[in-house]
Short mmCIF file of C-alpha atoms in Angstrom, two decimals:
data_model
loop_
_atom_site.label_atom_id
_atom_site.label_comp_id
_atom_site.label_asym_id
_atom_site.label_seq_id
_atom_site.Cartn_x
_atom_site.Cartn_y
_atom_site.Cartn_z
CA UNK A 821 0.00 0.00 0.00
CA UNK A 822 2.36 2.71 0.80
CA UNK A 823 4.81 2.09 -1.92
CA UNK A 824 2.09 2.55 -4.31
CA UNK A 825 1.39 5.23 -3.17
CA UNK A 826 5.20 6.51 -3.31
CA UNK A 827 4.86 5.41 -6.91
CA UNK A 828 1.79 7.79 -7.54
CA UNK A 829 3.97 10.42 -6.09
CA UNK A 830 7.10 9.88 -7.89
CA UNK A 831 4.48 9.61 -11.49
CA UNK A 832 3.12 12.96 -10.21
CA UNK A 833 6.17 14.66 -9.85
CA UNK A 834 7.39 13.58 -13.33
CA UNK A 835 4.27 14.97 -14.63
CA UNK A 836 5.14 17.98 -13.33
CA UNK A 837 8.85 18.64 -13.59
CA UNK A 838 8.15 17.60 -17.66
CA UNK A 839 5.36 19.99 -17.26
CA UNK A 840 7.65 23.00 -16.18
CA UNK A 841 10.26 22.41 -17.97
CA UNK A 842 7.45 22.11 -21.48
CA UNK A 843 6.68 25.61 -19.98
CA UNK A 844 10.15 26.49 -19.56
CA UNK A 845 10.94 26.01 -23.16
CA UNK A 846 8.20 27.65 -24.56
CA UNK A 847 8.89 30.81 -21.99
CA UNK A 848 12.92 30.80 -23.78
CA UNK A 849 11.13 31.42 -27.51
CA UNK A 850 11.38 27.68 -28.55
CA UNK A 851 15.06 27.25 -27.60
CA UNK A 852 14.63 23.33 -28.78
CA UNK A 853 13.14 24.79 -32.38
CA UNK A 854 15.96 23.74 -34.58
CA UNK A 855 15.78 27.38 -36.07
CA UNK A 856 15.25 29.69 -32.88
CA UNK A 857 11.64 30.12 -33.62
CA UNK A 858 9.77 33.55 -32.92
CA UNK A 859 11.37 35.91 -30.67
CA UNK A 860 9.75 38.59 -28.85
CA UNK A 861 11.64 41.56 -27.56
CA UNK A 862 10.23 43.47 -24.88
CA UNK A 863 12.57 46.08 -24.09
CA UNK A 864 12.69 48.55 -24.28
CA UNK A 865 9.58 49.11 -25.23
CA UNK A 866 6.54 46.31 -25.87
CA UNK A 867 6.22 44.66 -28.14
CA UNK A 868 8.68 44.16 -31.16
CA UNK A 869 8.71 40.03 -32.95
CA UNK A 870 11.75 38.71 -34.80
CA UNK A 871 10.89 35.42 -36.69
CA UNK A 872 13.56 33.38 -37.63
CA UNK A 873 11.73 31.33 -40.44
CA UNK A 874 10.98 34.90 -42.28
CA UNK A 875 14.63 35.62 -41.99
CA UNK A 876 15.99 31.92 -43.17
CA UNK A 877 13.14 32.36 -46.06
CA UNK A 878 15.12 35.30 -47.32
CA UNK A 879 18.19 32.73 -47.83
CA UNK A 880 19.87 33.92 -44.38
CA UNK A 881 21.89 31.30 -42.60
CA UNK A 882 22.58 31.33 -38.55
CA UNK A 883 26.18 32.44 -39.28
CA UNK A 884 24.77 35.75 -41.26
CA UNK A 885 23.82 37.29 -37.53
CA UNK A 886 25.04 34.67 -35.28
CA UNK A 887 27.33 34.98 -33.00
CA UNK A 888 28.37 38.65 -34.22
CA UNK A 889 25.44 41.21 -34.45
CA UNK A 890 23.25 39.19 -32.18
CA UNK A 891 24.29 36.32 -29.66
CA UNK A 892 22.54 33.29 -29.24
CA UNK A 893 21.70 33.73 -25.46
CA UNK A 894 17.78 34.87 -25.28
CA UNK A 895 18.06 38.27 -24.01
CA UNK A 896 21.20 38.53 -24.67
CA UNK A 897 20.41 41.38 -26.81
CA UNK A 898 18.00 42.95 -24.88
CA UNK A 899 20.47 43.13 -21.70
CA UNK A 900 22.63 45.58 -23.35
CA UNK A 901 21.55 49.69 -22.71
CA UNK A 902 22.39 50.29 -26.25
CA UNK A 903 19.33 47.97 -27.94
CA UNK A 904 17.40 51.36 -29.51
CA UNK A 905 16.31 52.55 -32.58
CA UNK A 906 19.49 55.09 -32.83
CA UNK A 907 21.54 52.12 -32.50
CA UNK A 908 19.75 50.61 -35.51
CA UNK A 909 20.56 53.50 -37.32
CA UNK A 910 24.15 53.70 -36.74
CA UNK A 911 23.82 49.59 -37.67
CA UNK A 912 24.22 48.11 -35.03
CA UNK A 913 21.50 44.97 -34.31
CA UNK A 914 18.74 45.08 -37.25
CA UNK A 915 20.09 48.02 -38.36
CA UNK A 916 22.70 46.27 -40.13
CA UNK A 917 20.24 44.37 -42.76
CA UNK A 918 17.72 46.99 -42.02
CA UNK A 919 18.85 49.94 -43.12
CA UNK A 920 17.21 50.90 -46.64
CA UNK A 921 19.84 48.76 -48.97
CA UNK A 922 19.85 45.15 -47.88
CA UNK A 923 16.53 45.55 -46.34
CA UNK A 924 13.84 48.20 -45.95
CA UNK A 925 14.89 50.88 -43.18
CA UNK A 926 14.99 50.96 -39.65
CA UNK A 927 13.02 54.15 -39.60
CA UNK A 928 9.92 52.88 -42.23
CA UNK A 929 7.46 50.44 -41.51
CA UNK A 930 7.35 50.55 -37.87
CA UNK A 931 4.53 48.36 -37.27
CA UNK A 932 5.99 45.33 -39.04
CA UNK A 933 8.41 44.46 -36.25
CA UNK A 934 6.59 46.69 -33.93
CA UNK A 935 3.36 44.45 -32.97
CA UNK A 936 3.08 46.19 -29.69
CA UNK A 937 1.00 45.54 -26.59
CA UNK A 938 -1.87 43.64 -28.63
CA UNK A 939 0.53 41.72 -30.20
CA UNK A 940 2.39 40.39 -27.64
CA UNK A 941 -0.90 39.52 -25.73
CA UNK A 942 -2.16 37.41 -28.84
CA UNK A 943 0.99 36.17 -29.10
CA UNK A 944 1.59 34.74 -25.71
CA UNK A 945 -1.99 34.09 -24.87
CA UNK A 946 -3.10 30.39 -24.94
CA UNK A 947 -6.47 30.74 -26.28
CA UNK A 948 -7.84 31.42 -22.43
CA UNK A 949 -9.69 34.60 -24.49
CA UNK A 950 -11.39 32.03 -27.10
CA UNK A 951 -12.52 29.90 -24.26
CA UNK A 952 -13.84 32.70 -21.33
CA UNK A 953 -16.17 33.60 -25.08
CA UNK A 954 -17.71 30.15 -24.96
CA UNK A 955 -18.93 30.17 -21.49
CA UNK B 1087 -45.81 91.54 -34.36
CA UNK B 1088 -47.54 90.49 -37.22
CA UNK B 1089 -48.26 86.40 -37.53
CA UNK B 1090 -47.44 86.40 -41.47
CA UNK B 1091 -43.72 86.79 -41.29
CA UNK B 1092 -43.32 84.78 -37.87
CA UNK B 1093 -45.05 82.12 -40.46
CA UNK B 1094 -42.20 82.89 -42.99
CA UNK B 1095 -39.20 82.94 -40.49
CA UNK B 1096 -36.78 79.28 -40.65
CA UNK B 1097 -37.96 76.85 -37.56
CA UNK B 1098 -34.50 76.42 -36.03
CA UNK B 1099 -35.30 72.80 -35.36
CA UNK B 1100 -34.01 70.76 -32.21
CA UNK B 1101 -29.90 70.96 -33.45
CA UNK B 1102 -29.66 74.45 -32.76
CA UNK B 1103 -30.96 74.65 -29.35
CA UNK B 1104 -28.22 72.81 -26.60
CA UNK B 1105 -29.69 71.68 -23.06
CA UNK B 1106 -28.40 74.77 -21.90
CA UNK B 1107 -30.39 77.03 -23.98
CA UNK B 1108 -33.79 75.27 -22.99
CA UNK B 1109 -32.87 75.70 -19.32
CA UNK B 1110 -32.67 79.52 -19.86
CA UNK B 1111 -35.83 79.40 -21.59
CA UNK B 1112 -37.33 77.51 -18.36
CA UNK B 1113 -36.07 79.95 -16.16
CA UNK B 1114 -36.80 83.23 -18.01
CA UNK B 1115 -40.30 80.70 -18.05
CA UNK B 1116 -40.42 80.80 -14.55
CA UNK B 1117 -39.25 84.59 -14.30
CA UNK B 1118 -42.02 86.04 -16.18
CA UNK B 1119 -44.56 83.81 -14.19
CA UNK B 1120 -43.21 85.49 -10.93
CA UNK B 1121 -41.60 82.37 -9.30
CA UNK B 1122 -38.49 83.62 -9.82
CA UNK B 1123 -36.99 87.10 -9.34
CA UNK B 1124 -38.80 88.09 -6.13
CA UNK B 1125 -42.50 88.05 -8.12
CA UNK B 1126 -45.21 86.59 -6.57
CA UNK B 1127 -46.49 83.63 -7.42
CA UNK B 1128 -49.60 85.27 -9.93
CA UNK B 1129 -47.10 88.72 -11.14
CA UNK B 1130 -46.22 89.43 -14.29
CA UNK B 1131 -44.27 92.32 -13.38
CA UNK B 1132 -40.49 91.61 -13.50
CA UNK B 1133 -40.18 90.38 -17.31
CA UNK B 1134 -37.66 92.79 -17.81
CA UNK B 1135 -35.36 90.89 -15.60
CA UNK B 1136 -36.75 87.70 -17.03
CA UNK B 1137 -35.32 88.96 -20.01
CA UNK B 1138 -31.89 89.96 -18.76
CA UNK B 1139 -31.42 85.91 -17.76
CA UNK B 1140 -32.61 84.65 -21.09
CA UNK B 1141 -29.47 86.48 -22.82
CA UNK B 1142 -28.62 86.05 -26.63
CA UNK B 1143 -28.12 82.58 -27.71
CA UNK B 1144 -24.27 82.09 -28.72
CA UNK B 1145 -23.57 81.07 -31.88
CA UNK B 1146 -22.78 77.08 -32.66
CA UNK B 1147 -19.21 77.49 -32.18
CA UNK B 1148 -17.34 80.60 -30.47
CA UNK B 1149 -13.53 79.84 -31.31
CA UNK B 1150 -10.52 79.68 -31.73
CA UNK B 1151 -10.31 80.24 -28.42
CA UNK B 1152 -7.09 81.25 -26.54
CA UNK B 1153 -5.17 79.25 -26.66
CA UNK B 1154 -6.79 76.51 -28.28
CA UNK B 1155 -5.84 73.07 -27.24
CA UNK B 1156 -5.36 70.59 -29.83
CA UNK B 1157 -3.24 67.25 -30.59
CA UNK B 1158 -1.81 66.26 -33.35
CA UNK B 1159 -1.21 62.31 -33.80
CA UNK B 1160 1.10 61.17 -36.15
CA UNK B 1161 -0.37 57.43 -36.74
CA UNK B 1162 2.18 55.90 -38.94
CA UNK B 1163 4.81 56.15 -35.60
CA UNK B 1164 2.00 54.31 -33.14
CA UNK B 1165 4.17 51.21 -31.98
CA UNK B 1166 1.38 50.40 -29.36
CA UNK B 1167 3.88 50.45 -26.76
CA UNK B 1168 1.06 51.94 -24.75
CA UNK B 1169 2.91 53.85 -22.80
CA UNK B 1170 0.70 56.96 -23.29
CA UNK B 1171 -1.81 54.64 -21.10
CA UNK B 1172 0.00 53.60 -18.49
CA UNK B 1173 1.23 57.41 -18.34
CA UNK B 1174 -2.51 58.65 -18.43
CA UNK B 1175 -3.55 56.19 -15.52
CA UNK B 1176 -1.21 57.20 -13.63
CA UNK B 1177 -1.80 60.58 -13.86
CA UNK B 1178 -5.24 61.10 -14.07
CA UNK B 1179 -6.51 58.13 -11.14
CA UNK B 1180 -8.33 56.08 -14.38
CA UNK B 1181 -9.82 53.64 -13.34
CA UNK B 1182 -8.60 49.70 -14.95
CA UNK B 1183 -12.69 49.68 -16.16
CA UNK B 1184 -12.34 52.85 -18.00
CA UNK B 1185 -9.61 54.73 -20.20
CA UNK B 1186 -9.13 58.62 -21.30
CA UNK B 1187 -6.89 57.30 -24.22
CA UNK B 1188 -6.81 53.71 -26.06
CA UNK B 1189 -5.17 52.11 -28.96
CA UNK B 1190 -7.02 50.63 -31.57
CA UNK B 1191 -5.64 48.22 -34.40
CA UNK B 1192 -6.62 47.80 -37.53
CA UNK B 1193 -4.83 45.47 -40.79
CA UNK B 1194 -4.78 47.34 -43.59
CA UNK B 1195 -4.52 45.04 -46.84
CA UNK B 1196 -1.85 45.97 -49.24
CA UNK B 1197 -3.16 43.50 -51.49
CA UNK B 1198 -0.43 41.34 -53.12
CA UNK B 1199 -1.27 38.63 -49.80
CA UNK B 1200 0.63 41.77 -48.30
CA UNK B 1201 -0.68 43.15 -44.87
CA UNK B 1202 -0.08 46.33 -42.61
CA UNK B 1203 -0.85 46.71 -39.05
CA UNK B 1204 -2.09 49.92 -38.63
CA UNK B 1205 -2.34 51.92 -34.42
CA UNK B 1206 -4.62 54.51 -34.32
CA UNK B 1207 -4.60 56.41 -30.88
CA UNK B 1208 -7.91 57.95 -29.61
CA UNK B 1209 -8.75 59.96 -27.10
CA UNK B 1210 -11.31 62.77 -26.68
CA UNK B 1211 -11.75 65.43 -29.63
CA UNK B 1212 -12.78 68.32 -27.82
CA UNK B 1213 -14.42 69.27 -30.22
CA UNK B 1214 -15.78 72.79 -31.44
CA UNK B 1215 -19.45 71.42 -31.37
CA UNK B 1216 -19.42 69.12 -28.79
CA UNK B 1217 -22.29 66.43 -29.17
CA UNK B 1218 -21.69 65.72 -25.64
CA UNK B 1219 -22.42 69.05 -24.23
CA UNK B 1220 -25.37 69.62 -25.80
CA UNK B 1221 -27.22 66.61 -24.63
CA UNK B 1222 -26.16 67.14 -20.79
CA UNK B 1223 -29.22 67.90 -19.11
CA UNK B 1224 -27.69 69.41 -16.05
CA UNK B 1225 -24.81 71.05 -17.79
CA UNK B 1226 -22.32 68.92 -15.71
CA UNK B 1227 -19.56 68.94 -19.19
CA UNK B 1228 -19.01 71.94 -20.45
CA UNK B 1229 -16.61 73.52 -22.86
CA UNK B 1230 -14.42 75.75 -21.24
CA UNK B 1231 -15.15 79.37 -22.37
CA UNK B 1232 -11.01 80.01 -22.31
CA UNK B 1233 -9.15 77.16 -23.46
CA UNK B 1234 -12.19 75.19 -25.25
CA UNK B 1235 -11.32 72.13 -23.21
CA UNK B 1236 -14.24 69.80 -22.59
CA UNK B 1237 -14.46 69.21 -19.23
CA UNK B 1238 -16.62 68.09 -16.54
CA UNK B 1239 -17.89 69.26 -13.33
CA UNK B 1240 -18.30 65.41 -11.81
CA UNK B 1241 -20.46 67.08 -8.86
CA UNK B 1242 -23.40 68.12 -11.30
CA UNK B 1243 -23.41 64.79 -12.88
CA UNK B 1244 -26.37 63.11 -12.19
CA UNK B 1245 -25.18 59.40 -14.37
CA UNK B 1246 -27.33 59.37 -17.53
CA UNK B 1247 -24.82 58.79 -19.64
CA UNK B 1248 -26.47 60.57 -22.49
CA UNK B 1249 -23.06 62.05 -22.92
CA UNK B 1250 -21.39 58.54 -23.69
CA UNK B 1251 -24.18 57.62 -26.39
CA UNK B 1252 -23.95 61.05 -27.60
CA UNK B 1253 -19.57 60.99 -28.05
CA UNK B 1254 -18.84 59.97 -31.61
CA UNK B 1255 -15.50 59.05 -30.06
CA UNK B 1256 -16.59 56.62 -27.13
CA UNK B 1257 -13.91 58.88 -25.30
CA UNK B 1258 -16.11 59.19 -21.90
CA UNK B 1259 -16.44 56.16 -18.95
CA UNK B 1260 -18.76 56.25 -16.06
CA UNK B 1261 -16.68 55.80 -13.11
CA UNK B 1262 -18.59 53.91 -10.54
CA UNK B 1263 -16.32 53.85 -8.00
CA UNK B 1264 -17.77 55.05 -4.24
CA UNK B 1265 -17.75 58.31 -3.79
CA UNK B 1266 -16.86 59.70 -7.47
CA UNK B 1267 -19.85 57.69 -9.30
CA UNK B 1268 -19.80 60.34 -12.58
CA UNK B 1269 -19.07 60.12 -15.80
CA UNK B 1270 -15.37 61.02 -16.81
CA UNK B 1271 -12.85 61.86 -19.24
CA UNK B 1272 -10.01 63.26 -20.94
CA UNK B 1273 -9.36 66.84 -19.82
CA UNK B 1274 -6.14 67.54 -22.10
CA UNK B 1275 -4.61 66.76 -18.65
CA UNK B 1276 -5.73 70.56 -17.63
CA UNK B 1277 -6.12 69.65 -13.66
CA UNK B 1278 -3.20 67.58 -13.22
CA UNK B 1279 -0.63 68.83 -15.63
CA UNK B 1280 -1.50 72.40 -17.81
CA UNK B 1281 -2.97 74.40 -15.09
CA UNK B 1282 0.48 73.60 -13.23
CA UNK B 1283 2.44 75.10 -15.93
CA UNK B 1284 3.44 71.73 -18.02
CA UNK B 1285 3.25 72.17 -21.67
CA UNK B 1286 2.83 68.64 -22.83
CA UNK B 1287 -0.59 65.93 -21.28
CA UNK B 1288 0.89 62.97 -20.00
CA UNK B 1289 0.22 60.80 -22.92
CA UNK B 1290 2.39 63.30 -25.20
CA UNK B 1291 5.54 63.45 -22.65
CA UNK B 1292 5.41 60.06 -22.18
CA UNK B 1293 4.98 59.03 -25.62
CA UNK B 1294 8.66 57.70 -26.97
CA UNK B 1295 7.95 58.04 -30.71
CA UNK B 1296 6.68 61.69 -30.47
CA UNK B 1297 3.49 60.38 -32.19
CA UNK B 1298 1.11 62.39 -29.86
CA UNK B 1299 2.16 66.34 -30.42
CA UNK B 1300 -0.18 68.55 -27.71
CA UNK B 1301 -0.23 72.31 -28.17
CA UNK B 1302 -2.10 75.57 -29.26
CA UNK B 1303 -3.40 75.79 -32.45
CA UNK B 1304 -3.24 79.70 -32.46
CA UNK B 1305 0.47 79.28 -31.63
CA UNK B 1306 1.94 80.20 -34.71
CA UNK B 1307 5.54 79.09 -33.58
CA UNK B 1308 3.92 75.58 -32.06
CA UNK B 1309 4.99 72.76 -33.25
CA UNK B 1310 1.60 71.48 -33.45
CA UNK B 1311 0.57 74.35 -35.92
CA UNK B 1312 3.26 73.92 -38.23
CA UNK B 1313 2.20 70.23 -38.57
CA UNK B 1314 -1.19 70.84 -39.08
CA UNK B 1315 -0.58 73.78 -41.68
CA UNK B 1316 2.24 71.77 -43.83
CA UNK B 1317 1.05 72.34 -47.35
CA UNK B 1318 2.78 69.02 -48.08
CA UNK B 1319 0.87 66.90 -45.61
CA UNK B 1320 -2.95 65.10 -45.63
CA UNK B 1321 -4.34 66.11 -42.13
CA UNK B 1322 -8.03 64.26 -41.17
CA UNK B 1323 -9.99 63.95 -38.19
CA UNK B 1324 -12.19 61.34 -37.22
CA UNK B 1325 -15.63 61.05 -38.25
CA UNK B 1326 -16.17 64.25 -39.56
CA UNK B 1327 -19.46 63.86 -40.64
CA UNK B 1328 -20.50 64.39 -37.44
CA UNK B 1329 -19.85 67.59 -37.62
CA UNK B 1330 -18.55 68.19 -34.27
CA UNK B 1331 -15.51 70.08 -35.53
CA UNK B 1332 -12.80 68.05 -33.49
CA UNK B 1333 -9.90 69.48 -32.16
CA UNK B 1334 -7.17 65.65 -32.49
CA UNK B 1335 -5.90 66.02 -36.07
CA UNK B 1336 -3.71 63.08 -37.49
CA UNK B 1337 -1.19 62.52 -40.26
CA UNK B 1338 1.00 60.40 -41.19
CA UNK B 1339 4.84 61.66 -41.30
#
């Protein structure tokens, strides 16, 4: 009797710790995705998305921005005072693709990397709106 | 007096006469009949100060007034980083069931499978004809006779939210917390930021992209009239076929 119920534990806890660590993974942007996945900055302001596939569709590799205008690390990037938009236009980060010749400018478009506030709650919401409609 | 040209003159209709104008007419009313004005109850004796209450109506607009509060929003640079809001709460005591400002998104299609997300900032117009003031039956909002801010006197406010069916902006909440339980708004941040000798609301100064631009539009060396008047720029205001005459103008830059 009481080692199945040690077992029950021990299956519990498993279901858990995979549990946290599925959450874990999804928190770091897909860090198991084989190409990085979607990555959403949030500083300094909220909300700006870099997708990877859109990139690698273009016929970028990893090596064209890793490990020298952006490091692997999530937040990496984001850690550093100097991720702005007058960064981007002296070319640093984006700015070096993004900067009117290899790709449009850092200072047109805004809202295609810029989903803001909205975006980021649709894109890190798990369909808890779709269901509270239902009830 | 003759009845054959009162027959000719133009019936003003109902658009022409606020909530304000019919309570002077109620009270001049009640001035000729004697109740007010020291009469007695049957006198018809004090008309001529009846009269002096009942004043000339003003005409549908009186501006620009001085100075004349206006924003300029420059869409295209709208990130929806929201900081404007979180700025405007804390400023103005907004409550989280209510807002003074918002966002709103829209996806514009390019065509081509091609889409563009679009961030339109709204707030109140204050606008030149304000829908909102004339339906107020206790003339709790008001435009301000100076600066041509529409504000509101909460204590007057009696909740019929006429005024919120009446905004062609949605830019007015009832706030139904204890003790306050009126219907609120933008103010241009006049209370907490103008009358103290800022120059920019708390959406504007907070904003990083400079897409909210707050001034006077009879400032000719404003930044926000130089905007609006650039011959080389398309300027539009919401809903204009309301013809409330709104005060937020946006462009794209």
């Amino acid at each position: 009797m009481k080692r199945r119920i040690f077992s029950l534990e021990l299956i519990l806890a498993l279901v858990a710790l995979v549990g946290i660590m599925a959450v874990g993974v999804g928190q770091a942007m897909g860090e198991g995705d084989e190409d990085g996945g979607k990555i959403i900055f949030t500083k300094p302001v909220k909300a700006v998305v870099f997708d990877h596939a859109n990139h690698l569709a273009q016929g970028l590799d990893c090596e064209s921005c890793h490990d020298e205008i952006f490091q692997m690390e999530t937040g990496s990037a984001e850690a550093g005072d100097d991720f702005t938009m007058a960064s981007l236009y002296e070319g640093k980060y984006c700015g070096a693709c993004h900067d009117g010749e290899t790709a449009f400018a850092s200072n047109t478009r805004c809202t295609v990397c810029h989903i803001g506030v909205k975006g980021y709650n649709k894109e890190t919401s798990t369909g808890t709106e779709e269901k509270k409609g239902h009830e | 007096m003759k009845i054959s040209n009162l027959e000719r003159q133009k019936n003003e209709g109902p658009d022409a006469l606020p909530s304000e104008e019919r309570r002077k007419f109620l009270k001049f009313g009640l001035g000729v009949t004697g109740v007010f004005l020291g009469g007695s109850v049957l006198s018809l004796t004090s008309t001529r100060n009846a009269l002096g209450e009942m004043g000339p109506v003003p005409p549908a607009g009186k501006f620009p007034y001085e100075p004349h509060y206006s924003m300029v929003i420059r869409q295209n640079r709208c990130i929806d980083c929201e900081r404007c809001k979180e700025a405007c709460v804390r400023t103005n005591n907004v409550p989280s069931f209510g807002y003074r400002t918002t966002i709103l998104e829209l996806e514009k299609d390019l065509g081509r499978g091609e889409k563009e997300r679009v961030f339109m900032p709204v707030l109140c117009n204050h606008c030149n004809r304000p829908p909102c003031v004339r339906v107020c039956p206790t003339s709790a909002t008001y435009k301000d006779k100076t600066n041509g801010i529409v504000m509101m006197n909460q204590k007057k406010c009696i909740g019929c939210k006429t005024c919120m069916a009446a905004c062609p902006y949605n830019a007015r909440y009832f706030d139904e917390r204890k003790g306050i339980r009126a219907v609120d708004k933008c103010n241009f941040c006049f209370d907490t930021r103008i009358s103290k000798g800022e120059s920019k609301t708390a959406c504007a100064a907070a904003c990083p992209a400079q897409a909210r631009i707050f001034g006077d539009l009879t400032d000719y060396s404003s930044e926000l009239y130089k905007l609006v008047h650039a011959p080389e720029k398309v300027v539009w205001v919401l809903r204009p076929e309301t013809g409330a005459l709104p005060n937020v103008f946006y462009m794209n830059d």
